[in-house]
XYZ file of C-alpha atoms in Angstrom:
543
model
C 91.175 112.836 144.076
C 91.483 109.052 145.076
C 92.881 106.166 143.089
C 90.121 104.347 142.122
C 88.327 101.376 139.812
C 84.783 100.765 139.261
C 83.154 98.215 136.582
C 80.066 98.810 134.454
C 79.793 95.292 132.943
C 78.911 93.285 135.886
C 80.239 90.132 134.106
C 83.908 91.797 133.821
C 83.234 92.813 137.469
C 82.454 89.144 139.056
C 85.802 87.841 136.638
C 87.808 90.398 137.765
C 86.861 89.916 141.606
C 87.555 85.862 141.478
C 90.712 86.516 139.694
C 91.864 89.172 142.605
C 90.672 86.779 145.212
C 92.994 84.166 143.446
C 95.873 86.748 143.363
C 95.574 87.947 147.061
C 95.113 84.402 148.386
C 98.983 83.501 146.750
C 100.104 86.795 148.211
C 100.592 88.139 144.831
C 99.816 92.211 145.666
C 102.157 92.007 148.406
C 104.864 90.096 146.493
C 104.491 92.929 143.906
C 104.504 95.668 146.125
C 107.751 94.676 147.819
C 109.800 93.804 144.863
C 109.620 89.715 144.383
C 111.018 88.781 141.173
C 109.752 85.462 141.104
C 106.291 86.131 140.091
C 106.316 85.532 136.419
C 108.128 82.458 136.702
C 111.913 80.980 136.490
C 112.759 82.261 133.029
C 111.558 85.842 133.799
C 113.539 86.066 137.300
C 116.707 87.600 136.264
C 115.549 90.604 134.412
C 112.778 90.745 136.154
C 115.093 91.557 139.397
C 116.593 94.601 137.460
C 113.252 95.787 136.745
C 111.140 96.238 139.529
C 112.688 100.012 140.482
C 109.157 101.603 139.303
C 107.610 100.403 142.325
C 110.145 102.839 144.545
C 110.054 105.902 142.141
C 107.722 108.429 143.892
C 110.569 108.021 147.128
C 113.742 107.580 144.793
C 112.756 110.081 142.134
C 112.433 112.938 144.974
C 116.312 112.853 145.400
C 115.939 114.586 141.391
C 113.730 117.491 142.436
C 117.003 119.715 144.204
C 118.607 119.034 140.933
C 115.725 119.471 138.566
C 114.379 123.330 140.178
C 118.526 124.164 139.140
C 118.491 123.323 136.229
C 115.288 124.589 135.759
C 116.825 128.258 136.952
C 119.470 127.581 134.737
C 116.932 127.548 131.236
C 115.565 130.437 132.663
C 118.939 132.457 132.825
C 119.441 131.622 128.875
C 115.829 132.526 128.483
C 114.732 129.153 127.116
C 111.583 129.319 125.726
C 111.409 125.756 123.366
C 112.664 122.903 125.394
C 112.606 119.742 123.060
C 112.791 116.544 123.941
C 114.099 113.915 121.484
C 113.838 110.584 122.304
C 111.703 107.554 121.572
C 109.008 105.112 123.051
C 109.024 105.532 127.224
C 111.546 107.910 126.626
C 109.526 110.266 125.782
C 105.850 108.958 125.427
C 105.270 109.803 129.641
C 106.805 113.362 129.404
C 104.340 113.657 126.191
C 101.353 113.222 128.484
C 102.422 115.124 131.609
C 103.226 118.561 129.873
C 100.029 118.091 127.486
C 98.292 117.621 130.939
C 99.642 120.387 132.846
C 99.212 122.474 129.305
C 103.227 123.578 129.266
C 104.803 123.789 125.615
C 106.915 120.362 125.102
C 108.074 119.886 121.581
C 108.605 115.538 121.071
C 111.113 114.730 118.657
C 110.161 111.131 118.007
C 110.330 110.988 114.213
C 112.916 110.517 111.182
C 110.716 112.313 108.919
C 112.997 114.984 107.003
C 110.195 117.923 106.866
C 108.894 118.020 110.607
C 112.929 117.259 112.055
C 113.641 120.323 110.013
C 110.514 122.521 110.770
C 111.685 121.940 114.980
C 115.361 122.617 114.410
C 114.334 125.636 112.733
C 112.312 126.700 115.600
C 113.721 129.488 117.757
C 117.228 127.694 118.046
C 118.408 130.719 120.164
C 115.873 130.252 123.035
C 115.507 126.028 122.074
C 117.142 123.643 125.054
C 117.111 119.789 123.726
C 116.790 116.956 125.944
C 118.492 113.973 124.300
C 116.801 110.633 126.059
C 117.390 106.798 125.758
C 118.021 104.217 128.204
C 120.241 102.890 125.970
C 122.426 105.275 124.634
C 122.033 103.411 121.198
C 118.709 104.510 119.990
C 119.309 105.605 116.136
C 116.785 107.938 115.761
C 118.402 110.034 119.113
C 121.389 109.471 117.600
C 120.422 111.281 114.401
C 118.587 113.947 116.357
C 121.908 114.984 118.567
C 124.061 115.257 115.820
C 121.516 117.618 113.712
C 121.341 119.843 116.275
C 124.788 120.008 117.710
C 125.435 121.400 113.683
C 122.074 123.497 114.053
C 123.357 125.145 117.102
C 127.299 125.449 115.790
C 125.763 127.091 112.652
C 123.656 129.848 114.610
C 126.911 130.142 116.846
C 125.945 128.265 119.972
C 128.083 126.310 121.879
C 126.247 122.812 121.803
C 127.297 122.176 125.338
C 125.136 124.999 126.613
C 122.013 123.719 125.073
C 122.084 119.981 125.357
C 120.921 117.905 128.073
C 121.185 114.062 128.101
C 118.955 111.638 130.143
C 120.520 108.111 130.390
C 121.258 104.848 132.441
C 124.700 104.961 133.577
C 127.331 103.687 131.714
C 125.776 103.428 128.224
C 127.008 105.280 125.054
C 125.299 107.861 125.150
C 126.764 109.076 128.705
C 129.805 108.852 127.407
C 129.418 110.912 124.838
C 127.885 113.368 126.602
C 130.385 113.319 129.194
C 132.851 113.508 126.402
C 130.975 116.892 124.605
C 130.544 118.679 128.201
C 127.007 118.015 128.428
C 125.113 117.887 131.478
C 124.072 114.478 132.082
C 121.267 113.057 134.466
C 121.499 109.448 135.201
C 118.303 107.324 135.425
C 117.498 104.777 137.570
C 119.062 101.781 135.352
C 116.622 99.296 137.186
C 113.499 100.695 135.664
C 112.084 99.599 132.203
C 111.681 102.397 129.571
C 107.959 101.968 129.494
C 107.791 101.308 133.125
C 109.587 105.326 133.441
C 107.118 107.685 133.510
C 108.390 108.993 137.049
C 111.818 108.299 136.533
C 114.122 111.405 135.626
C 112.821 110.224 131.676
C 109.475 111.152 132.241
C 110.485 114.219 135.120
C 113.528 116.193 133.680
C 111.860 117.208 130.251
C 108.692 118.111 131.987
C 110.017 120.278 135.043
C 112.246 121.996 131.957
C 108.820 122.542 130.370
C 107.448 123.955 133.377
C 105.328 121.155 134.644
C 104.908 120.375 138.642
C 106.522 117.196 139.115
C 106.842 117.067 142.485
C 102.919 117.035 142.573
C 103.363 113.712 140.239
C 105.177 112.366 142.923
C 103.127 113.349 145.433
C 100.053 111.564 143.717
C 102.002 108.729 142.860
C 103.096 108.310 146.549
C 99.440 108.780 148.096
C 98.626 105.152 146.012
C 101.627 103.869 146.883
C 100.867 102.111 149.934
C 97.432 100.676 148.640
C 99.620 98.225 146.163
C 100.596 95.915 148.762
C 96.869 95.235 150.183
C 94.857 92.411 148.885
C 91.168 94.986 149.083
C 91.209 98.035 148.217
C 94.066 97.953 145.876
C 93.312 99.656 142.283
C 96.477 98.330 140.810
C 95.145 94.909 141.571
C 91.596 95.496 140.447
C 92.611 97.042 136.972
C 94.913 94.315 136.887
C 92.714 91.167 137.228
C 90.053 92.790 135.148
C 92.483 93.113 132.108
C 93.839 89.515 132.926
C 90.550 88.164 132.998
C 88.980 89.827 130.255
C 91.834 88.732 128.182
C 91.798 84.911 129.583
C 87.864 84.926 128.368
C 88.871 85.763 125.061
C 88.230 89.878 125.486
C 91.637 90.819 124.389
C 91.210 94.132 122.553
C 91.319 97.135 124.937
C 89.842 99.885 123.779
C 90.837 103.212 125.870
C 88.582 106.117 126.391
C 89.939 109.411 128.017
C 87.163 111.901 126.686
C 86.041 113.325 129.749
C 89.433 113.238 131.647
C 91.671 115.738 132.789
C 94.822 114.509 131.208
C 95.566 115.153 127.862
C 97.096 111.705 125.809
C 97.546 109.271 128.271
C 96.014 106.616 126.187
C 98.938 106.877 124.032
C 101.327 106.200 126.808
C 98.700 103.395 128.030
C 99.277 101.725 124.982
C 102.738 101.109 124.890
C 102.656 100.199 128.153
C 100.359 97.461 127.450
C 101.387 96.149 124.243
C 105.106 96.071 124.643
C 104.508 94.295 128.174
C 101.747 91.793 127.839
C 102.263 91.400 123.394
C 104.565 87.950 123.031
C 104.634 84.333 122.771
C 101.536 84.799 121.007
C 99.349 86.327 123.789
C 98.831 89.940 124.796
C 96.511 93.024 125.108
C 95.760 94.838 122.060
C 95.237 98.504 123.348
C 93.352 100.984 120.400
C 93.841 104.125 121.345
C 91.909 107.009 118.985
C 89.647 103.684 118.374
C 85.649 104.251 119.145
C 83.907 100.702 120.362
C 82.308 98.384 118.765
C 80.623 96.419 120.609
C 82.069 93.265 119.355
C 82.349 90.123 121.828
C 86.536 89.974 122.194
C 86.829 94.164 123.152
C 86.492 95.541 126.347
C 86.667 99.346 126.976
C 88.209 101.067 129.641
C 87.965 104.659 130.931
C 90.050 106.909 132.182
C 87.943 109.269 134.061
C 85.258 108.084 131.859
C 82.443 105.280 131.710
C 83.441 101.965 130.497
C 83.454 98.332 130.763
C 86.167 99.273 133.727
C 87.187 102.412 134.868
C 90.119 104.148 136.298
C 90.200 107.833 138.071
C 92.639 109.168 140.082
C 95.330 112.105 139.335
C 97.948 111.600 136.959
C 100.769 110.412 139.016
C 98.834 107.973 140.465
C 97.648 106.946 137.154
C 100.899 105.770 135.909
C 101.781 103.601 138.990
C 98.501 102.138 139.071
C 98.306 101.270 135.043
C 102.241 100.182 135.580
C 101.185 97.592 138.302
C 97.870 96.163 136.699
C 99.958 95.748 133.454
C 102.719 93.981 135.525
C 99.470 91.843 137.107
C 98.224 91.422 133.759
C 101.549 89.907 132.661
C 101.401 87.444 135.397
C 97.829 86.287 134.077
C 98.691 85.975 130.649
C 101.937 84.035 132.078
C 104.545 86.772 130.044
C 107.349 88.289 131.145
C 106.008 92.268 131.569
C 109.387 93.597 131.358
C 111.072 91.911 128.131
C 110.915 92.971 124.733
C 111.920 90.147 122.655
C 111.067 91.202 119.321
C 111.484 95.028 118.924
C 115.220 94.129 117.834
C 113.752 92.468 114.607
C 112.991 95.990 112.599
C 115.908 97.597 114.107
C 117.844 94.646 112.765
C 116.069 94.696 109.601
C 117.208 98.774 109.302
C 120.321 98.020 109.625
C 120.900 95.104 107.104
C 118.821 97.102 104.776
C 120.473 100.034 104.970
C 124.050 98.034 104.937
C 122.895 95.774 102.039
C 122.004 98.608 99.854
C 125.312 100.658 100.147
C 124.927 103.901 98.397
C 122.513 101.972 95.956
C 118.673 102.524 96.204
C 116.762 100.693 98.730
C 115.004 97.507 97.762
C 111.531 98.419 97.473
C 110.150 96.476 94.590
C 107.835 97.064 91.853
C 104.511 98.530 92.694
C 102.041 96.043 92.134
C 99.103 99.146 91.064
C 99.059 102.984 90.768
C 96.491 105.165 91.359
C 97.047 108.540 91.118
C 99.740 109.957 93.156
C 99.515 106.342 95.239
C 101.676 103.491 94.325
C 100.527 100.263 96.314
C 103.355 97.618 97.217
C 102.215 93.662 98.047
C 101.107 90.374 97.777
C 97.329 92.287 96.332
C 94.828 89.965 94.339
C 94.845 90.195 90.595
C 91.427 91.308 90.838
C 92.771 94.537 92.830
C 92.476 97.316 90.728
C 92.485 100.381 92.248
C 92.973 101.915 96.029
C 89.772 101.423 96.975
C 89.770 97.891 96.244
C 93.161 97.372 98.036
C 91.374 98.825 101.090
C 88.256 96.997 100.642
C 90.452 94.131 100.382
C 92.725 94.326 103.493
C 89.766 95.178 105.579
C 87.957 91.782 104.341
C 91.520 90.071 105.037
C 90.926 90.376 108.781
C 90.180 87.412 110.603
C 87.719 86.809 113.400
C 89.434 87.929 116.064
C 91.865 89.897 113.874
C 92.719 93.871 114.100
C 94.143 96.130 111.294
C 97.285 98.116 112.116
C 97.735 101.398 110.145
C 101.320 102.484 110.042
C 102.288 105.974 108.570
C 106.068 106.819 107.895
C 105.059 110.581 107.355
C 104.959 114.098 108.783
C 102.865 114.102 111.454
C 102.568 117.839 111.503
C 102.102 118.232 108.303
C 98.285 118.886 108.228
C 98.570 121.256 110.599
C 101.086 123.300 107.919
C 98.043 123.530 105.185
C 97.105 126.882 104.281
C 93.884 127.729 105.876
C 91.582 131.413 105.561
C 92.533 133.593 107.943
C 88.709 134.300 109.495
C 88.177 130.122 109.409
C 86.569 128.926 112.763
C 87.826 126.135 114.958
C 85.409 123.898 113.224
C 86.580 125.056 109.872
C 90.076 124.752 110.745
C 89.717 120.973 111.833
C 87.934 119.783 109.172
C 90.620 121.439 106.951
C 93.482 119.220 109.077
C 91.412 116.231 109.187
C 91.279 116.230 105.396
C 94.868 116.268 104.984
C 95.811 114.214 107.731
C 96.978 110.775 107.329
C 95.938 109.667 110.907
C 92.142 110.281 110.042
C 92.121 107.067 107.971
C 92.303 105.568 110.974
C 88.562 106.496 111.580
C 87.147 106.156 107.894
C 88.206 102.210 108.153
C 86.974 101.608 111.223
C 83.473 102.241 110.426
C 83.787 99.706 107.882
C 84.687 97.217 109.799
C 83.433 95.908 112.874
C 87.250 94.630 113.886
C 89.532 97.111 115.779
C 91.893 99.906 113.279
C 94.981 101.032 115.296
C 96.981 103.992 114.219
C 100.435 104.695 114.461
C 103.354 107.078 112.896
C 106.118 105.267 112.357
C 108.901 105.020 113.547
C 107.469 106.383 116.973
C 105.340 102.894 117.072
C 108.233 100.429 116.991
C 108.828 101.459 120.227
C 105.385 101.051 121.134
C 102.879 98.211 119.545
C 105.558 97.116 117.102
C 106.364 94.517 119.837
C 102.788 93.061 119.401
C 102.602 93.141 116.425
C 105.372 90.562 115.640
C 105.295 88.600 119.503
C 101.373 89.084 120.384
C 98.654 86.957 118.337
C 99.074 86.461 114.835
C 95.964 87.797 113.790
C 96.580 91.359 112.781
C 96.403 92.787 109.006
C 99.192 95.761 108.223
C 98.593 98.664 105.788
C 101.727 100.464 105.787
C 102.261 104.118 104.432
C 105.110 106.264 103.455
C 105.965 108.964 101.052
C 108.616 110.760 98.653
C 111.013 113.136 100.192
C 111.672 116.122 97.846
C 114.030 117.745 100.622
C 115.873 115.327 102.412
C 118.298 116.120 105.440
C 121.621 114.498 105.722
C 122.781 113.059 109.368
C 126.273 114.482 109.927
C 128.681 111.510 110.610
C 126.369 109.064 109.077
C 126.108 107.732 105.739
C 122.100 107.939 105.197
C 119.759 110.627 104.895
C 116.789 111.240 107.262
C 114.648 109.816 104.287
C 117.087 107.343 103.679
C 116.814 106.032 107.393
C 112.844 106.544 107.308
C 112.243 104.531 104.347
C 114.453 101.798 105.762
C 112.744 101.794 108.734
C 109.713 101.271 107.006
C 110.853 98.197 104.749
C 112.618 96.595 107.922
C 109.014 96.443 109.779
C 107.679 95.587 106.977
C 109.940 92.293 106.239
C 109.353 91.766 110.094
C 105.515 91.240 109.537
C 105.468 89.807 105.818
C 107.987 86.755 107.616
C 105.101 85.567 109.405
C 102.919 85.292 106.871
C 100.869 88.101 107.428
C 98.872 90.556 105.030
C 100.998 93.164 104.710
C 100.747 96.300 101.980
C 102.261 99.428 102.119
C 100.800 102.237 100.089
C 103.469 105.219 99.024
C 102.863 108.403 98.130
C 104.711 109.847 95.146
C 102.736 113.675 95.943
C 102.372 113.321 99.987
C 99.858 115.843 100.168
C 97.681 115.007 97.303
C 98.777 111.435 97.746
C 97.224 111.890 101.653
C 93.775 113.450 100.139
C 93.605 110.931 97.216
C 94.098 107.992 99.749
C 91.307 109.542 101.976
C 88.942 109.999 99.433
C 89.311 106.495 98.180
C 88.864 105.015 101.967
C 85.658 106.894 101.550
C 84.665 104.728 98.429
C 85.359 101.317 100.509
């Protein structure tokens, strides 16, 4: 199958075509395709020269496969059955998509919720390989995740060293250390963005563990390849100018549609992408994934495999280069740097002052401002705000124009699927059962009474993700913010904080982030999570 992009909104079609014309006649998809850092101006030049290595990963990234089918043998020889990847944002969002794809078992370890890190560390630690990922070496939540299981595995009496991977740009902390514990490392390439990775060893390693075909990525990647650098023809280009355009004219929400395609969650991996590249300096691309349409003037949807305003089909490996480029297009449009992230420091910065600030004391939450039921809501809420139905009705008539509403869940993500169901239940039964208890299906209930996009996303997975557009894109966007009570909380050995402890911090530091611009901002905690989950459901249905 063929890269490709086709419009069904004829007015998108005749903006994105002028806007191409424009690009090719300054030599803009050739500039691209061979590397020229000077295309998103002076200010953007110097990182934007250490992060143009995507454009060479389906060549470079071959060099991995030699090294990938051994250690590949080598899981098989320990009779690895659970390979689990812990890391955050593009760390681990690309590897997500490509073993849901090729339907190979991946477990994602992108959370600090107590109950699911302990449900996956519990899981078949004798057969379990972890693959500890971040460009960095300084991501917390990693962090947190090594040093739980290098005590899981001591504890079932297996040498760490055996069963831990690491994935890393050279030089950082995190090589070190594994260097230091007698891991095997795998260096990425360090001039290649995290979100920009999907075909770098972040996005390969984890899934040719998994038992993905990754050299068949590459292969599809390296078919579109050449297409990049032409001013016709080129599907980076065309996706590129129709999200710049659409966004220029004021169509800034994206809403992404993968129903009828092969691949399983790319959206997900779409919208990080998107929002961490193009959200800042006010501007950007709102991407709602799990979102249906609406029809209203600023949104445009776009397929993947699937009808839309624009669509995009073509295998997965060429999928990624071609959404990588048209976001890197977009960027130039939108005149942002597509490689900076200039505001995802503020809630990791807000963590950490919390967390400092509060010693051994309890973390500053506040008093709740109502309770209802197992559901104690937190914010600047009118006095006229009685109950949780009102606070809903209220943030939803909060939203502005052009505004969105960002739900943000600090929970279990799992945990629906943990709910005691009958044993003869059909698949219909069964997801109706998990939809009732699952936090993420408020998501849908709001959005049908509104006409304004509802985003979803479990925290702290989406700092990595749309948390940069929510504090550097427009300043439109309305946050309800959930977490919960942890009755069994897991200490981080060598750290002075709890899993819940760092969770909830997490939480508050976003949540200062957004309230510092002014912003609506309430977060609802549950005192029961699972009744707390079906009591805020039920009143969403009330709105």
């Amino acid at each position: 199958m063929e890269a490709s992009i086709t419009f069904g909104d004829d007015a998108l079609a005749a903006r994105a075509a002028e806007a191409a014309r424009e690009l090719a006649a300054a030599g803009v998809p050739e500039a691209l395709a061979a590397g020229d850092p000077t295309l998103w101006g002076p200010a953007a030049e110097s990182q934007a020269a250490d992060r143009l290595g995507w454009l060479d990963l389906p060549t470079t990234s071959r060099s991995l496969l030699p090294r990938l089918a051994e250690l590949a043998e080598r899981a098989r020889e320990q009779e690895v059955e659970h390979v689990v990847l812990a890391g955050m944002g593009g760390s681990s969002l690309a590897a997500e998509v490509i073993c849901a794809s090729a339907d190979v078992p991946l477990t994602v370890l992108d959370t600090t919720d107590p109950a699911q890190v302990r449900r996956v560390l519990a899981d078949r630690p004798e057969r379990t390989l972890v693959v500890l990922a971040s460009k960095s070496g300084t991501t917390v939540e990693t962090d947190a995740h090594r040093r739980l299981y290098e005590r899981a595995f001591r504890d079932a009496g297996i040498d760490p060293a055996t069963r831990i991977l690491v994935v890393t740009d050279p030089g950082s902390p995190l090589e070190q250390t594994g260097i230091e514990s007698g891991y095997t490392v795998v260096q990425a390439d360090p001039r290649v963005g995290g979100r920009y990775s999907a075909l770098s060893a972040f996005g390969l390693v984890p899934s040719a563990l998994a038992g993905a075909d990754v050299a068949r990525l590459l292969d599809e990647a390296a078919e579109v390849r050449p297409l990049l650098a032409l001013p016709e023809g080129n599907p980076g280009l065309e996706l590129g100018a129709a999200l710049g355009a659409a966004a220029l004219a004021g169509r800034d929400k994206l809403v992404l549609d993968a129903s009828l395609s092969a691949t399983t969650g790319l959206p997900d991996w779409i919208e990080q992408l998107v929002a961490e590249s193009t959200g800042k300096q006010g501007r950007g691309i709102l991407p709602v994934a799990g979102g249906e349409p609406t029809g209203v003037p600023d949104e445009i949807v776009a397929g993947i495999a699937t009808d839309g305003a624009v669509r995009a089909d073509g295998p997965l490996g060429a999928q990624f280069l071609v959404w990588e480029y048209a976001t890197a297009i977009a960027g130039r449009m939108l005149g942002v740097d597509p490689f900076d992230q200039p505001n995802v420091a503020e809630a990791k910065d807000g963590t950490a002052r919390i967390l400092a600030e509060a010693g051994e004391g309890p973390l500053p939450t506040g008093a709740p401002v109502l309770v209802d039921g197992p559901v104690e809501a937190y914010g600047d809420l009118p006095a006229d705000v009685k109950d949780l139905s009102g606070a809903l009705t209220w943030l939803l008539s909060a939203i502005p124009e052009r505004g969105y509403l960002a739900v943000t869940a600090f929970l279990d993500r799992e945990a629906a699927f943990e709910v005691p169901v009958p044993p003869d239940a059909s698949f219909e039964v069964l997801t109706d059962i998990w939809a009732a208890h699952d936090a993420a299906t408020l998501q849908g209930l709001l959005a049908v009474r509104t006409d304004r996009p509802v985003t979803f996303g479990w925290g702290p997975r989406y700092l990595h993700s749309t948390g940069q557009y929510h504090k550097g894109g427009p300043q439109d966007g309305v946050f309800l913010q959930i977490t919960g009570d942890v009755p069994d909380d897991l200490p981080v050995p060598g750290r002075p904080y709890t899993l819940g402890r760092l969770q909830l911090a997490q939480a508050l530091g976003d949540l200062d982030a957004l309230r510092g611009r002014g912003r609506p901002a309430v977060r609802l905690h549950l005192t029961d999570r699972e009744a707390g989950v079906r009591h805020l459901l039920a009143a969403a249905r009330e709105v």
